[in-house]
mmCIF file of N, CA and C in Angstrom:
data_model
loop_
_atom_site.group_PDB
_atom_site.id
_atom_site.type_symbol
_atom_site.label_atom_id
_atom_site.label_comp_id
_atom_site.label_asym_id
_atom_site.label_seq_id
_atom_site.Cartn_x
_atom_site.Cartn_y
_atom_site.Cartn_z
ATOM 1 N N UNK A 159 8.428 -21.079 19.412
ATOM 2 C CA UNK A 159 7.647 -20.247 18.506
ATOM 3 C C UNK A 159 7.354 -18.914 19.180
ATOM 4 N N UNK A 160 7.577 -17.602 18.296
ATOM 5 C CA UNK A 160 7.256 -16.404 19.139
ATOM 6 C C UNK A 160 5.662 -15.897 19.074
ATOM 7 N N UNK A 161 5.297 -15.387 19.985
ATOM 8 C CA UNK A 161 3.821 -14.983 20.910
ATOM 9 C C UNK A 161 3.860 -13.820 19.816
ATOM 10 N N UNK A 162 2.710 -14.013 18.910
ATOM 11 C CA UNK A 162 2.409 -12.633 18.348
ATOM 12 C C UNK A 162 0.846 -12.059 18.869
ATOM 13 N N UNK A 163 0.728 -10.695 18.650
ATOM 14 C CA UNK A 163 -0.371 -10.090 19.052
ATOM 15 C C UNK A 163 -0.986 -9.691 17.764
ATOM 16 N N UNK A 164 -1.694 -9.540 16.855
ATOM 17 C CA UNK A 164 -2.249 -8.535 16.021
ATOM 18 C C UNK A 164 -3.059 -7.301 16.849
ATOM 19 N N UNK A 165 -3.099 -6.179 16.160
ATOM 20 C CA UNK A 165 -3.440 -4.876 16.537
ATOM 21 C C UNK A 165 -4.105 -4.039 15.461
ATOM 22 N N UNK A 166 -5.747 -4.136 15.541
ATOM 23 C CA UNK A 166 -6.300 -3.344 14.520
ATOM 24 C C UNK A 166 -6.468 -1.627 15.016
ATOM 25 N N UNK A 167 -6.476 -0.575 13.947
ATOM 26 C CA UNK A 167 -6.422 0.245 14.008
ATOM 27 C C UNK A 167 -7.701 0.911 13.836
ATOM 28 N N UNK A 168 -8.590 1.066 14.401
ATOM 29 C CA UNK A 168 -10.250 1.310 14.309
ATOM 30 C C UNK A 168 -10.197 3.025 13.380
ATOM 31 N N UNK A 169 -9.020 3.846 13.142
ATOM 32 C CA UNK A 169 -8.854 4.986 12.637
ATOM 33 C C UNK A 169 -8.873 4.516 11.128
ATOM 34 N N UNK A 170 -8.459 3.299 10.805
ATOM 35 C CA UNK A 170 -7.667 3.069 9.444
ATOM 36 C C UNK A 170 -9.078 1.913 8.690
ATOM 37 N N UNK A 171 -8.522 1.728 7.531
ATOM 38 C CA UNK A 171 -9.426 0.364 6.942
ATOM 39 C C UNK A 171 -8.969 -0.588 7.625
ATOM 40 N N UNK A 172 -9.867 -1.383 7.536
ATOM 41 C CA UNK A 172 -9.990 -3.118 8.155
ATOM 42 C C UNK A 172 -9.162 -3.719 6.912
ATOM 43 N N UNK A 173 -8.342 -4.362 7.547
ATOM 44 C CA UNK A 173 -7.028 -4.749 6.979
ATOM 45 C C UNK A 173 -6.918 -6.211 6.898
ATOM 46 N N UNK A 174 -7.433 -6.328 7.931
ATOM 47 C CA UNK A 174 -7.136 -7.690 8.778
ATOM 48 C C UNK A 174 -7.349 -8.921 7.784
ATOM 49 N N UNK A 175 -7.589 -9.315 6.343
ATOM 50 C CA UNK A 175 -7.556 -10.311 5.809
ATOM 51 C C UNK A 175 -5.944 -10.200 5.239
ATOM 52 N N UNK A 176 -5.557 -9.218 5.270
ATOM 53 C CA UNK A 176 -4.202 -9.041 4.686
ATOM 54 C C UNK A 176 -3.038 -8.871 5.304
ATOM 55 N N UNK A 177 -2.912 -7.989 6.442
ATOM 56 C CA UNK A 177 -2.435 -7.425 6.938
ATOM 57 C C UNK A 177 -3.108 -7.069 8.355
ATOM 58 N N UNK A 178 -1.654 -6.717 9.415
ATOM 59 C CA UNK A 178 -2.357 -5.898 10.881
ATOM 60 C C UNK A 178 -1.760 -4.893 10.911
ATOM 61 N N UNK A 179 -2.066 -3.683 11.693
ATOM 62 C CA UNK A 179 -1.773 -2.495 11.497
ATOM 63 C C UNK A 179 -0.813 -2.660 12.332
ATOM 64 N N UNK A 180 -0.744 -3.021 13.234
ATOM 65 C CA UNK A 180 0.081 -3.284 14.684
ATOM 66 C C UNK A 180 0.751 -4.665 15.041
ATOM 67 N N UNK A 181 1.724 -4.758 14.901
ATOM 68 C CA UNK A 181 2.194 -6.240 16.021
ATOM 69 C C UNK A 181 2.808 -6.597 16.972
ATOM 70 N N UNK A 182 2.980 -7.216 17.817
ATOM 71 C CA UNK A 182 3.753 -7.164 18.772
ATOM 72 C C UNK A 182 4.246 -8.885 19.205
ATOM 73 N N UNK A 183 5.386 -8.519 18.949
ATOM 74 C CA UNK A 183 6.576 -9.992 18.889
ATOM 75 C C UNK A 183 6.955 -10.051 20.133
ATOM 76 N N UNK A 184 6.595 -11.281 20.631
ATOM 77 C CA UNK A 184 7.839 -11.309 22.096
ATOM 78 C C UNK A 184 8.018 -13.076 21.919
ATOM 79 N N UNK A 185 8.631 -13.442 22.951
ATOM 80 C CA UNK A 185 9.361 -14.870 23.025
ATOM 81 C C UNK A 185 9.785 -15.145 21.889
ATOM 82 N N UNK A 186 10.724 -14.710 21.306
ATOM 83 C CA UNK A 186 11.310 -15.389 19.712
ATOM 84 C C UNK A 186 12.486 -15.494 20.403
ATOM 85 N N UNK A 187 13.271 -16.670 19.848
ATOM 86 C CA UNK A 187 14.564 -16.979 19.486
ATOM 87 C C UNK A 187 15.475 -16.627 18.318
ATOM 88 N N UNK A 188 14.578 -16.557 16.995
ATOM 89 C CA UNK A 188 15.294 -16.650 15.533
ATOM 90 C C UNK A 188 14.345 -15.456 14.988
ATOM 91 N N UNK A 189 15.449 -14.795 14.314
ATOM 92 C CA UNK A 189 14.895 -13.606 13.636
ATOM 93 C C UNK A 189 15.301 -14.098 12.275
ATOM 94 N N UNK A 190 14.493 -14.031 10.728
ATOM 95 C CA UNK A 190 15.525 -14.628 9.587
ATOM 96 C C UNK A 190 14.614 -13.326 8.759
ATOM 97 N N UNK A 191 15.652 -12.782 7.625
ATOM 98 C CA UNK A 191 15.119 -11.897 7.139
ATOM 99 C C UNK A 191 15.131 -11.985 5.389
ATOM 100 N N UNK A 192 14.041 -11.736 4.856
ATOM 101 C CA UNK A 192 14.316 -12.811 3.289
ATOM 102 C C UNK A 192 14.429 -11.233 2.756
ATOM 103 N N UNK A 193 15.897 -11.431 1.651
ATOM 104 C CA UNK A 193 15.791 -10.590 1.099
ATOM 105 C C UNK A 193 14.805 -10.253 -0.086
ATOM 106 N N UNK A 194 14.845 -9.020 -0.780
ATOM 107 C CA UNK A 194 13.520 -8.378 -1.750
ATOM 108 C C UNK A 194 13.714 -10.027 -3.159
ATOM 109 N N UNK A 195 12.274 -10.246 -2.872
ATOM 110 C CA UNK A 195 12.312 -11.099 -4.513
ATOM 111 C C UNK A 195 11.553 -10.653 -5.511
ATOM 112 N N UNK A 196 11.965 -11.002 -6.555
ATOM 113 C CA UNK A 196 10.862 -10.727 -7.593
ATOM 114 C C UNK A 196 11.008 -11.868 -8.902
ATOM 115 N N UNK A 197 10.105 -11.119 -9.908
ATOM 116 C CA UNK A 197 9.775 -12.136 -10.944
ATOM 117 C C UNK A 197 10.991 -12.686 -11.731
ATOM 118 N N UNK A 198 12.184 -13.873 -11.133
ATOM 119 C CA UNK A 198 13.071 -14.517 -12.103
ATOM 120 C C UNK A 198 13.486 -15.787 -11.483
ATOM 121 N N UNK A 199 13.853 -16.514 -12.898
ATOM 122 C CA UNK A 199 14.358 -17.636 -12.682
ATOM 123 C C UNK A 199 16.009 -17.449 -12.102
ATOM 124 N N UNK A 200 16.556 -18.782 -11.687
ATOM 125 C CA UNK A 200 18.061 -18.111 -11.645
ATOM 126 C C UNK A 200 18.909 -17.928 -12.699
ATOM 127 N N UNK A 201 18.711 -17.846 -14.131
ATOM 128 C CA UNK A 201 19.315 -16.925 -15.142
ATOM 129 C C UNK A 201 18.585 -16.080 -15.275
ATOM 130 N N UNK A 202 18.241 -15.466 -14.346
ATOM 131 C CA UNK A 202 17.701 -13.877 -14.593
ATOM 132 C C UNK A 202 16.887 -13.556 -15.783
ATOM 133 N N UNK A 203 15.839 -14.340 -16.514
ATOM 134 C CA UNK A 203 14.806 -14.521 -16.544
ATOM 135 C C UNK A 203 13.141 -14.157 -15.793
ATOM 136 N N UNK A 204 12.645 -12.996 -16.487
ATOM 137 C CA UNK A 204 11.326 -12.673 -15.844
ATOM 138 C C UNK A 204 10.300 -13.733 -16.578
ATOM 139 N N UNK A 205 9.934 -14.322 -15.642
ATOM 140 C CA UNK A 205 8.914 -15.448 -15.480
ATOM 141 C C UNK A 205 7.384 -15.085 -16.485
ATOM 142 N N UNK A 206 7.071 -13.816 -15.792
ATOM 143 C CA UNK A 206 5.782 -12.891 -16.246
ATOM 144 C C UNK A 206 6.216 -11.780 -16.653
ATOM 145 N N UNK A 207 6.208 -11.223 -17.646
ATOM 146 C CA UNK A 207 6.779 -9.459 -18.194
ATOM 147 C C UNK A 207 5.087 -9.280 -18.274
ATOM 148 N N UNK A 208 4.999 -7.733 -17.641
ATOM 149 C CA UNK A 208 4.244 -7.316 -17.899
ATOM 150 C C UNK A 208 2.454 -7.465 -16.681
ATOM 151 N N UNK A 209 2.912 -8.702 -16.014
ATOM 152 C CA UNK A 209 2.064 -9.097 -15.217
ATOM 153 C C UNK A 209 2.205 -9.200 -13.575
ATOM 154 N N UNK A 210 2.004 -7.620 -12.818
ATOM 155 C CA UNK A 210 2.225 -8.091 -11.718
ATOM 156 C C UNK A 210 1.470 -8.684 -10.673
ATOM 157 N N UNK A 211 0.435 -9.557 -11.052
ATOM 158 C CA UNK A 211 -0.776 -10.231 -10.522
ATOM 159 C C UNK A 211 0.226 -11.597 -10.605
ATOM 160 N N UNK A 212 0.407 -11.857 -11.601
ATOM 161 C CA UNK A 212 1.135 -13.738 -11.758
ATOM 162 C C UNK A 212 2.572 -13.651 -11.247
ATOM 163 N N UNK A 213 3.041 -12.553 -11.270
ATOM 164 C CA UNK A 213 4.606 -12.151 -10.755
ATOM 165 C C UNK A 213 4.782 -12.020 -9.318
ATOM 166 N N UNK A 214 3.696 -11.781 -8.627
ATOM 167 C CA UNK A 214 3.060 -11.969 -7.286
ATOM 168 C C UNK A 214 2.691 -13.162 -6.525
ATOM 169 N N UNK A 215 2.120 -13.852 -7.407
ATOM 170 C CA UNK A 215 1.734 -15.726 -7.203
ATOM 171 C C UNK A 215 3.315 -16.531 -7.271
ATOM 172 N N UNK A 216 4.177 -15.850 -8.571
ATOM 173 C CA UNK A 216 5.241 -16.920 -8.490
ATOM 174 C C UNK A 216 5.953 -16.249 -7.681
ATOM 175 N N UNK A 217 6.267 -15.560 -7.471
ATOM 176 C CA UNK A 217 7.073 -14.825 -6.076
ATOM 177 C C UNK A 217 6.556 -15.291 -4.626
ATOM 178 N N UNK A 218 5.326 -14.961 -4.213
ATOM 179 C CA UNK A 218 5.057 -16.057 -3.353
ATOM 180 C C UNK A 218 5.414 -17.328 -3.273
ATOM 181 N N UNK A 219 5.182 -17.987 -3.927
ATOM 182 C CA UNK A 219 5.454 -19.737 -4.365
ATOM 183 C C UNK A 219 7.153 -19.527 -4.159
ATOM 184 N N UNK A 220 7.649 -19.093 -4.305
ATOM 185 C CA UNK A 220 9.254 -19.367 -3.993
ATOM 186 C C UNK A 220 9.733 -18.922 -3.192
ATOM 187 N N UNK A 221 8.959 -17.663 -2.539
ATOM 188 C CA UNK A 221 9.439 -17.017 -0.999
ATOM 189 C C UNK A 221 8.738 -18.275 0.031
ATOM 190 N N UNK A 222 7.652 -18.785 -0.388
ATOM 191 C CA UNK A 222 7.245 -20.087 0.741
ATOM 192 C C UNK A 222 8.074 -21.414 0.502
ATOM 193 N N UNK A 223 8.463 -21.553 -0.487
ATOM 194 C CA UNK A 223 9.284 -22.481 -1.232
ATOM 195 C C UNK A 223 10.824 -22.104 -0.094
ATOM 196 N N UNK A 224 11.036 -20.968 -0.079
ATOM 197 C CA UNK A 224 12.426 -20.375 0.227
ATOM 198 C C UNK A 224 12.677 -20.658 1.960
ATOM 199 N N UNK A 225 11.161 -20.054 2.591
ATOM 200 C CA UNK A 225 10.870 -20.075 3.868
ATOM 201 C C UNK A 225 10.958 -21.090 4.349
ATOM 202 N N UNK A 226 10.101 -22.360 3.957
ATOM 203 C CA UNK A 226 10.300 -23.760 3.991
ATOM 204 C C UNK A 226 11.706 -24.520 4.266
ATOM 205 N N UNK A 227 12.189 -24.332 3.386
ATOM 206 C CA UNK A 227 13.916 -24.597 3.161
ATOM 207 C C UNK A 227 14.910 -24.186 4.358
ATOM 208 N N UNK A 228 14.213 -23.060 5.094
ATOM 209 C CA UNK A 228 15.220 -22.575 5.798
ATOM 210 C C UNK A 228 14.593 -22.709 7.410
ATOM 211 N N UNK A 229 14.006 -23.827 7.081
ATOM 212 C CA UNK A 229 13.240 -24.256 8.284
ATOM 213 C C UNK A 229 12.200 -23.274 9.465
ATOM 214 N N UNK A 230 11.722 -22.497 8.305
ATOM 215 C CA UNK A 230 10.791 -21.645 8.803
ATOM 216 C C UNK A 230 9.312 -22.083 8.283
ATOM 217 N N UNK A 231 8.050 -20.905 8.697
ATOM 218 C CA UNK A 231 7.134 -21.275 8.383
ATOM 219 C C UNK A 231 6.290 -19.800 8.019
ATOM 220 N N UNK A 232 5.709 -20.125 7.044
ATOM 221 C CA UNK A 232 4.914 -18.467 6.884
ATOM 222 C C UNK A 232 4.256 -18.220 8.163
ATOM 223 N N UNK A 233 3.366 -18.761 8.835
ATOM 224 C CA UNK A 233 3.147 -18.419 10.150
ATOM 225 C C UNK A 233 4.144 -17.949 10.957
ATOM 226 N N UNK A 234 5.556 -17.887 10.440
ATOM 227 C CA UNK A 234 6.301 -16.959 11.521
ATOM 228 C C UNK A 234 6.877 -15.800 10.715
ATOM 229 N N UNK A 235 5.739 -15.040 9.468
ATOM 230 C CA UNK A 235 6.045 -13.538 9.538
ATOM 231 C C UNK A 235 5.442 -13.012 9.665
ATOM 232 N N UNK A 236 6.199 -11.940 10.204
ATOM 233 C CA UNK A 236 6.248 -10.923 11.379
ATOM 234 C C UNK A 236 5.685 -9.417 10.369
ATOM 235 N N UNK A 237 6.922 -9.280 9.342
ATOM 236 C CA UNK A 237 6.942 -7.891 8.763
ATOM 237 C C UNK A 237 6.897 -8.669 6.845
ATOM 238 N N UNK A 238 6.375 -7.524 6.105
ATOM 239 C CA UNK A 238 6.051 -7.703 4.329
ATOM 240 C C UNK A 238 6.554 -6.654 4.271
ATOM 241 N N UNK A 239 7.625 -6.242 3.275
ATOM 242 C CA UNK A 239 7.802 -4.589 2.448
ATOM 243 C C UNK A 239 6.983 -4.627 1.328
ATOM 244 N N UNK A 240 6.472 -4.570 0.158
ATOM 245 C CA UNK A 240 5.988 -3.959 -0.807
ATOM 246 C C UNK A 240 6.857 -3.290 -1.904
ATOM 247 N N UNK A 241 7.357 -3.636 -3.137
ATOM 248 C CA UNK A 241 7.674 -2.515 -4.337
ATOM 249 C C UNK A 241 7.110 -2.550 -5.075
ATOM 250 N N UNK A 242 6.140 -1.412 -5.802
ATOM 251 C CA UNK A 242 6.354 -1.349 -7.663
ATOM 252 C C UNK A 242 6.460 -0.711 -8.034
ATOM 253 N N UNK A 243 6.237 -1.159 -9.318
ATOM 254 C CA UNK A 243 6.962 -0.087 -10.283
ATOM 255 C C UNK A 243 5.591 0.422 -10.681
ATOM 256 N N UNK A 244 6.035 1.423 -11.275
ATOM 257 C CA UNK A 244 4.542 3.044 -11.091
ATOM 258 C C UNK A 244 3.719 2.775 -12.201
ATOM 259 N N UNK A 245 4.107 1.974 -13.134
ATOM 260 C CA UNK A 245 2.796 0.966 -13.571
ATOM 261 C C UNK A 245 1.823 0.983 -13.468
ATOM 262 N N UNK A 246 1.870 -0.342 -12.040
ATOM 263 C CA UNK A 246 0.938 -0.888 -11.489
ATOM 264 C C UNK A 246 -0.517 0.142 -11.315
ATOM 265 N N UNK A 247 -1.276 -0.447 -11.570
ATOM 266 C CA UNK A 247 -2.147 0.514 -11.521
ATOM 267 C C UNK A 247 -3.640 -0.080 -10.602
ATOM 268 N N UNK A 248 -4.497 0.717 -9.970
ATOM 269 C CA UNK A 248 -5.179 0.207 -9.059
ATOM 270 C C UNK A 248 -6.220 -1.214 -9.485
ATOM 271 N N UNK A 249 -6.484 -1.420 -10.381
ATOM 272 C CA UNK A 249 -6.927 -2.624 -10.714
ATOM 273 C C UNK A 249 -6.323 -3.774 -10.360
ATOM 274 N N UNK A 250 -5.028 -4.029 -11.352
ATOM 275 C CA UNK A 250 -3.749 -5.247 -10.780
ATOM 276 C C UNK A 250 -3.365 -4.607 -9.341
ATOM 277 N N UNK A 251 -3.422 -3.630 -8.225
ATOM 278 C CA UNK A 251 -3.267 -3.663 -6.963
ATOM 279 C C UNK A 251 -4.008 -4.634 -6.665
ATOM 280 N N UNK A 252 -5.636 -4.591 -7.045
ATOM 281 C CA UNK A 252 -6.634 -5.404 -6.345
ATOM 282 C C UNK A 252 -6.451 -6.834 -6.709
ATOM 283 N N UNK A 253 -5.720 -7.277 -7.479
ATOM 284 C CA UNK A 253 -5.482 -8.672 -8.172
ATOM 285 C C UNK A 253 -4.283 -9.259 -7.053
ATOM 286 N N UNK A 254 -3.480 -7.830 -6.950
ATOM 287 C CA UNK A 254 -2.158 -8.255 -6.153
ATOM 288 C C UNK A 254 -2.729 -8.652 -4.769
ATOM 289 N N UNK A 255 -3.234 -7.816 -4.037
ATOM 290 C CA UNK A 255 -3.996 -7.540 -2.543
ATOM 291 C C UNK A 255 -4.872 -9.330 -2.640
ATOM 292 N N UNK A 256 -5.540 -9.676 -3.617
ATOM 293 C CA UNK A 256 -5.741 -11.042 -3.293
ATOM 294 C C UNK A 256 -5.332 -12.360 -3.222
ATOM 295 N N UNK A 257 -4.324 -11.781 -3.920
ATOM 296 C CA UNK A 257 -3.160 -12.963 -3.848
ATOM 297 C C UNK A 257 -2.591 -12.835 -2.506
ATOM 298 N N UNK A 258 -2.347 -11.889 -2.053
ATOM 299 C CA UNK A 258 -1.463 -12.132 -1.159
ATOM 300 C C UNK A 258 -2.765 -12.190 0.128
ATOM 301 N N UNK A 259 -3.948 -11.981 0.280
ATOM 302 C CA UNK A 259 -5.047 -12.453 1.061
ATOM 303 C C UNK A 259 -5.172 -14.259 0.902
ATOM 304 N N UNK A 260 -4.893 -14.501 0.019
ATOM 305 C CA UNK A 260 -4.778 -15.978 -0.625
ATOM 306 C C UNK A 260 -3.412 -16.621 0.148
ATOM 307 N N UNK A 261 -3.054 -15.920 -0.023
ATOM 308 C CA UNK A 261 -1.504 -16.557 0.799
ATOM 309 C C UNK A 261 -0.968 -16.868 1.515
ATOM 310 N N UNK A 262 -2.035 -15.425 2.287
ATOM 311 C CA UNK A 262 -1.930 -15.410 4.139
ATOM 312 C C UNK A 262 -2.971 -16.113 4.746
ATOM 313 N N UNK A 263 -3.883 -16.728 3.915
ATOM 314 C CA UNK A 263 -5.383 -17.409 4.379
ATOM 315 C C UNK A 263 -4.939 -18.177 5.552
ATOM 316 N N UNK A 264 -4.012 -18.758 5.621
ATOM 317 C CA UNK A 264 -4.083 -19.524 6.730
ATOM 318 C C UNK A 264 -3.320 -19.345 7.864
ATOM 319 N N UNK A 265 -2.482 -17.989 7.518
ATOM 320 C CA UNK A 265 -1.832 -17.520 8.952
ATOM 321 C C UNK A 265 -2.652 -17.010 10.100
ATOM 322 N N UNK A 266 -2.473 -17.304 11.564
ATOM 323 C CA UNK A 266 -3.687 -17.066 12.423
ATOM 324 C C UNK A 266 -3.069 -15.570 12.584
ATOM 325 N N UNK A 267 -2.202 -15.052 12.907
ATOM 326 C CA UNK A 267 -1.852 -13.645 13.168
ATOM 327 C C UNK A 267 -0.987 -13.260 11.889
ATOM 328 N N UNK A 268 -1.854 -12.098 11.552
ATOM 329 C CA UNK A 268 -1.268 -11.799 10.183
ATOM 330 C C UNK A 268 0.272 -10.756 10.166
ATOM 331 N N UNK A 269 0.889 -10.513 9.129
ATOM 332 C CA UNK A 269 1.955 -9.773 9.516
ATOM 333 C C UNK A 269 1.699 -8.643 9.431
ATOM 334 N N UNK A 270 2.273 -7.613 9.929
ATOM 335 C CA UNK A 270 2.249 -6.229 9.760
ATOM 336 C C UNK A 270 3.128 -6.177 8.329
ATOM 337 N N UNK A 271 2.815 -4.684 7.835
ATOM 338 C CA UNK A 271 3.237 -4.465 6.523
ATOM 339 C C UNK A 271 4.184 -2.907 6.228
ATOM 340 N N UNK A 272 5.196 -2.992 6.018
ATOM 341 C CA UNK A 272 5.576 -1.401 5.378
ATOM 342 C C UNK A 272 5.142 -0.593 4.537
ATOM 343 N N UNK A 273 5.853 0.118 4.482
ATOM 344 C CA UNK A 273 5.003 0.962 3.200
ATOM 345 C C UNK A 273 5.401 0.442 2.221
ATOM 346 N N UNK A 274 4.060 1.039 0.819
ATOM 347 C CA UNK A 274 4.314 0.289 0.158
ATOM 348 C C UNK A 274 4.974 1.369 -1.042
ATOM 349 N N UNK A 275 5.908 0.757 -1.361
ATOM 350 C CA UNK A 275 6.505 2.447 -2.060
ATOM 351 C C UNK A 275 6.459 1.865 -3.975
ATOM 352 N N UNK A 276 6.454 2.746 -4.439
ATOM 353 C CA UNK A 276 6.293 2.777 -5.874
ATOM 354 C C UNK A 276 7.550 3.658 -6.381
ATOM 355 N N UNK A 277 8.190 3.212 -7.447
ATOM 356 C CA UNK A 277 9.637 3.403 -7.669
ATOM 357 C C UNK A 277 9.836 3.134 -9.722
ATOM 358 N N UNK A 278 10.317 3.662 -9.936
ATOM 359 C CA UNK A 278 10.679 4.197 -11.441
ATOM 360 C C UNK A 278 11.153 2.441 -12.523
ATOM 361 N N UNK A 279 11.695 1.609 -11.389
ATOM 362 C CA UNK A 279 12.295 0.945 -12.304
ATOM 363 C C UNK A 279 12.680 -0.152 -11.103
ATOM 364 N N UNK A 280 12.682 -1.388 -11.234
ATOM 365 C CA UNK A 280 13.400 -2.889 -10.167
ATOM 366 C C UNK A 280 14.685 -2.840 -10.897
ATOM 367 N N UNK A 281 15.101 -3.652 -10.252
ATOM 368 C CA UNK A 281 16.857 -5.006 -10.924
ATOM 369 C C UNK A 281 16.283 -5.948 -11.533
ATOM 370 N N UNK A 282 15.408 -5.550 -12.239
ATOM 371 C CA UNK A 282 15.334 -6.502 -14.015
ATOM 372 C C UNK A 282 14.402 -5.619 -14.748
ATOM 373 N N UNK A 283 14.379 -5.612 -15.862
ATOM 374 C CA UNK A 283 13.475 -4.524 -16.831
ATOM 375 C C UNK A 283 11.859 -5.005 -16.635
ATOM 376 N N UNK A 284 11.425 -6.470 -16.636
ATOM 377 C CA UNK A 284 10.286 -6.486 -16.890
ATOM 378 C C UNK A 284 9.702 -6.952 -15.720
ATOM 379 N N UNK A 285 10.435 -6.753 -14.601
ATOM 380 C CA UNK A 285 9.973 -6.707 -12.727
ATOM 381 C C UNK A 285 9.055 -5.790 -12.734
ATOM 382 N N UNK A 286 8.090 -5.614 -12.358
ATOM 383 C CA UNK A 286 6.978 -4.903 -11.736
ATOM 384 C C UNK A 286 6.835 -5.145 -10.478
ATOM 385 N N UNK A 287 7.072 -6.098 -9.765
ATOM 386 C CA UNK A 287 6.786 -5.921 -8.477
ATOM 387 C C UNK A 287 7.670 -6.854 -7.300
ATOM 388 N N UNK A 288 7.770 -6.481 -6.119
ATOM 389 C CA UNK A 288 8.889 -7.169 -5.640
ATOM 390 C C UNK A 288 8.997 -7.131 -3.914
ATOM 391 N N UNK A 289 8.989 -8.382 -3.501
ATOM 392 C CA UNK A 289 8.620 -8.397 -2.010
ATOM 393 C C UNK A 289 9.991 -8.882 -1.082
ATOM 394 N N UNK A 290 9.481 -7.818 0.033
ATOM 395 C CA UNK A 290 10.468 -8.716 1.077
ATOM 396 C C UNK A 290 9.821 -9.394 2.800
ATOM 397 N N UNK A 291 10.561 -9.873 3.417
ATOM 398 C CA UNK A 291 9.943 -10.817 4.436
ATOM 399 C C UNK A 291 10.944 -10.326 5.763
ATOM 400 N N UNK A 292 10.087 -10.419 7.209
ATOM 401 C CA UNK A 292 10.936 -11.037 8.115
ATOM 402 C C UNK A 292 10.317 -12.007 9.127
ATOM 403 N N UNK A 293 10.925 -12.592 9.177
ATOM 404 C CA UNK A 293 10.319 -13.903 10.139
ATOM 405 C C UNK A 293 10.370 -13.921 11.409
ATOM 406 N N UNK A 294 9.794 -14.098 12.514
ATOM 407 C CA UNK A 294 10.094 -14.722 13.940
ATOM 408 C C UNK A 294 9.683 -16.227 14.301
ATOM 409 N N UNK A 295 10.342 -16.669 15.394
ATOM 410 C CA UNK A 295 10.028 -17.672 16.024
ATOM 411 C C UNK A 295 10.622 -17.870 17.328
#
């Protein structure tokens, strides 16, 4: 299992139920990197149109679902990207931000996060929002 550090940033908001500003990975063996998911079944099917609070919950649930499978563990990520679509608006942020505080509840070192970028349109029409992962261990 790899030695993580979290690193708060005393310049920035307190993050730390969600996110660390800083991390630092050493002793890993396995790097696994989940590509971007979002709201569909595998016939390309959006689960939630219109909702990126529940499109967030089932996206979680299948990226841990996914992580699991590939003999990993959410406790071994490292890095989160962030997409939406320009929508989203700061209310459902705060719906999103607790879900994914909900998610990470039980990771002891949280992951660091990218930016979070906001973008015109996903790879399905009624995607609003869409995550990616990388793991250590």
């Amino acid at each position: 299992m790899a030695n993580k550090e979290a690193f708060h940033n005393k310049r920035l908001p307190d993050m730390r139920n969600a996110f660390s500003w800083g991390l630092r990975v050493s002793d890993f063996k396995d790097i696994f990197f989940v590509t971007g998911h979002g709201d569909c079944n595998p016939e390309f099917v959006t689960q939630y149109p219109g909702d990126p609070v529940a499109q967030t919950r089932h996206i979680l649930n299948q990226m841990k679902a996914f992580i699991e499978e590939s003999g990993f563990s959410i406790q071994d990520i490292v890095r989160t990207d962030w997409t939406f679509v320009k929508d989203v608006d700061s209310d459902q942020f705060g719906g999103i931000a607790a879900v994914w505080e909900e998610f990470l509840a039980d990771v002891e070192v949280k992951p660091a996060t990218g930016t979070l970028r906001y973008v015109d349109r996903l790879g399905m029409e009624d995607m609003m929002v869409e995550y990616e992962m990388m793991l250590a261990r």
